[in-house]
Amino acid sequence: MIGNSIQLVNELRAEFMESDTVKVYEEWDKDIILDFLEYSVSSNSIFPVLNIDSTKPNYNFDGQLFQTVNPNGSRWKAIPSRIANDGHCNFEVVSYDSDSKEYKFQLRTPMILPGGSKLAFKHDGTPKPEDNVTFKAIYRVL
């Protein structure tokens, strides 16, 4: 496949103590295909963001594809409870256990992202030492 560069990015229990963001990748001015994303988080306050606007690479809503639309007509961050309770077109719930604070999700289908994107996980609040994300992402730069 000429011109395709396959990237595998993974992290085991990345913590949020020094920053409220864990970056998976950031590639702009290139066409990207996000083929695979699987992640687990240890807190309902951790959520994925996929920014497609290079002028707003850290926004939670504007230019960000993983926001949720709630049944009451509002929008919210894709925290585990929102994905599990309200559904999400991009994510399948693999495991959801709020008692043990174990949440695992995977991308339903590959995503084509012309012009690039930034994939990251954010913490919506004050991170605790036990708050972490484990992820595996496979994407192609075309």
Tab-separated table of C-alpha atoms in Angstrom:
chain	number	residue	atom	x	y	z
A	1	MET	CA	0.000	0.000	0.000
A	2	ILE	CA	1.998	2.928	-1.282
A	3	GLY	CA	1.530	6.092	0.723
A	4	ASN	CA	-0.063	4.418	3.742
A	5	SER	CA	1.734	4.539	7.036
A	6	ILE	CA	0.141	2.330	9.687
A	7	GLN	CA	0.617	3.528	13.260
A	8	LEU	CA	-0.029	1.578	16.442
A	9	VAL	CA	-0.256	3.651	19.604
A	10	ASN	CA	-0.951	2.132	22.999
A	11	GLU	CA	-0.570	2.993	26.629
A	12	LEU	CA	-1.104	1.064	29.844
A	13	ARG	CA	-2.750	2.990	32.699
A	14	ALA	CA	-1.816	6.492	31.531
A	15	GLU	CA	-2.426	8.876	34.414
A	16	PHE	CA	-3.885	12.383	34.491
A	17	MET	CA	-1.989	13.783	37.472
A	18	GLU	CA	0.184	16.267	35.560
A	19	SER	CA	-2.357	17.185	32.890
A	20	ASP	CA	-6.054	16.733	32.258
A	21	THR	CA	-5.232	15.349	28.775
A	22	VAL	CA	-3.520	12.177	27.530
A	23	LYS	CA	-2.720	12.571	23.824
A	24	VAL	CA	-2.939	9.487	21.616
A	25	TYR	CA	-1.877	11.169	18.358
A	26	GLU	CA	-1.980	14.511	16.574
A	27	GLU	CA	-1.617	14.572	12.779
A	28	TRP	CA	-2.705	17.614	10.751
A	29	ASP	CA	-2.738	18.365	7.011
A	30	LYS	CA	-2.822	14.653	6.250
A	31	ASP	CA	-5.648	12.258	5.561
A	32	ILE	CA	-6.137	9.845	8.454
A	33	ILE	CA	-8.116	6.644	8.811
A	34	LEU	CA	-8.723	5.652	12.412
A	35	ASP	CA	-9.070	1.891	11.937
A	36	PHE	CA	-9.280	0.697	15.528
A	37	LEU	CA	-9.684	2.147	18.999
A	38	GLU	CA	-10.173	0.169	22.174
A	39	TYR	CA	-9.946	1.725	25.611
A	40	SER	CA	-10.757	1.271	29.261
A	41	VAL	CA	-10.967	3.960	31.909
A	42	SER	CA	-11.008	3.810	35.691
A	43	SER	CA	-13.285	6.815	36.217
A	44	ASN	CA	-16.581	8.085	34.839
A	45	SER	CA	-14.827	11.467	34.460
A	46	ILE	CA	-12.518	10.289	31.639
A	47	PHE	CA	-13.664	10.664	28.041
A	48	PRO	CA	-12.257	10.482	24.493
A	49	VAL	CA	-12.031	13.484	22.166
A	50	LEU	CA	-11.452	13.389	18.425
A	51	ASN	CA	-10.783	16.914	17.188
A	52	ILE	CA	-10.949	17.511	13.432
A	53	ASP	CA	-10.343	21.281	13.452
A	54	SER	CA	-6.654	22.170	13.782
A	55	THR	CA	-7.604	25.656	15.038
A	56	LYS	CA	-9.473	24.031	17.959
A	57	PRO	CA	-7.383	20.959	18.839
A	58	ASN	CA	-8.315	21.025	22.537
A	59	TYR	CA	-12.041	21.791	22.409
A	60	ASN	CA	-14.637	19.494	23.980
A	61	PHE	CA	-17.440	20.353	21.558
A	62	ASP	CA	-16.595	22.594	18.568
A	63	GLY	CA	-14.780	20.547	15.931
A	64	GLN	CA	-14.895	17.463	18.168
A	65	LEU	CA	-16.617	14.309	16.882
A	66	PHE	CA	-17.055	12.197	20.031
A	67	GLN	CA	-19.483	14.471	21.898
A	68	THR	CA	-22.826	12.907	22.823
A	69	VAL	CA	-26.393	14.014	22.229
A	70	ASN	CA	-28.444	13.309	25.312
A	71	PRO	CA	-32.138	12.307	25.362
A	72	ASN	CA	-33.045	15.689	26.882
A	73	GLY	CA	-31.635	17.459	23.815
A	74	SER	CA	-28.375	18.685	25.316
A	75	ARG	CA	-24.849	17.690	24.388
A	76	TRP	CA	-22.181	16.325	26.689
A	77	LYS	CA	-18.749	14.787	26.771
A	78	ALA	CA	-18.555	11.059	25.956
A	79	ILE	CA	-18.059	9.946	29.555
A	80	PRO	CA	-18.718	6.232	30.236
A	81	SER	CA	-22.171	6.728	31.755
A	82	ARG	CA	-23.357	8.788	28.767
A	83	ILE	CA	-22.122	6.196	26.262
A	84	ALA	CA	-23.609	3.290	28.236
A	85	ASN	CA	-26.934	4.927	29.120
A	86	ASP	CA	-27.635	7.092	26.065
A	87	GLY	CA	-25.766	5.143	23.379
A	88	HIS	CA	-23.170	6.498	20.984
A	89	CYS	CA	-22.918	6.030	17.229
A	90	ASN	CA	-19.122	5.637	17.366
A	91	PHE	CA	-18.687	3.357	20.378
A	92	GLU	CA	-19.749	-0.107	21.427
A	93	VAL	CA	-19.907	-0.836	25.153
A	94	VAL	CA	-17.739	-3.867	25.903
A	95	SER	CA	-17.955	-3.652	29.697
A	96	TYR	CA	-19.647	-1.216	32.051
A	97	ASP	CA	-19.488	-1.711	35.799
A	98	SER	CA	-19.987	1.465	37.806
A	99	ASP	CA	-19.591	-0.363	41.134
A	100	SER	CA	-16.025	-1.469	40.363
A	101	LYS	CA	-15.369	1.612	38.169
A	102	GLU	CA	-14.400	-0.528	35.195
A	103	TYR	CA	-15.457	0.718	31.785
A	104	LYS	CA	-14.336	-0.590	28.386
A	105	PHE	CA	-15.350	0.601	24.911
A	106	GLN	CA	-14.340	0.062	21.307
A	107	LEU	CA	-14.818	1.955	18.070
A	108	ARG	CA	-17.697	0.501	16.020
A	109	THR	CA	-16.308	1.217	12.546
A	110	PRO	CA	-13.220	2.873	11.054
A	111	MET	CA	-13.377	6.641	10.637
A	112	ILE	CA	-12.056	8.588	7.630
A	113	LEU	CA	-10.639	11.936	8.705
A	114	PRO	CA	-9.602	14.151	5.763
A	115	GLY	CA	-7.166	16.879	6.814
A	116	GLY	CA	-6.040	15.141	9.977
A	117	SER	CA	-7.143	14.970	13.586
A	118	LYS	CA	-6.113	14.835	17.202
A	119	LEU	CA	-7.185	11.896	19.356
A	120	ALA	CA	-6.871	12.257	23.110
A	121	PHE	CA	-8.466	11.396	26.430
A	122	LYS	CA	-9.471	14.102	28.871
A	123	HIS	CA	-10.428	14.237	32.522
A	124	ASP	CA	-13.519	16.224	33.434
A	125	GLY	CA	-12.641	17.322	36.939
A	126	THR	CA	-9.799	17.004	39.415
A	127	PRO	CA	-7.816	13.838	38.645
A	128	LYS	CA	-7.118	11.376	41.445
A	129	PRO	CA	-4.019	9.152	41.516
A	130	GLU	CA	-6.093	6.095	40.561
A	131	ASP	CA	-7.631	7.784	37.480
A	132	ASN	CA	-6.161	6.304	34.306
A	133	VAL	CA	-6.824	5.186	30.755
A	134	THR	CA	-5.518	2.143	28.895
A	135	PHE	CA	-5.856	2.293	25.132
A	136	LYS	CA	-4.846	0.775	21.826
A	137	ALA	CA	-5.319	2.731	18.594
A	138	ILE	CA	-4.450	1.837	15.038
A	139	TYR	CA	-4.552	4.559	12.407
A	140	ARG	CA	-3.234	5.170	8.914
A	141	VAL	CA	-1.695	8.313	7.482
A	142	LEU	CA	-2.522	8.462	3.778
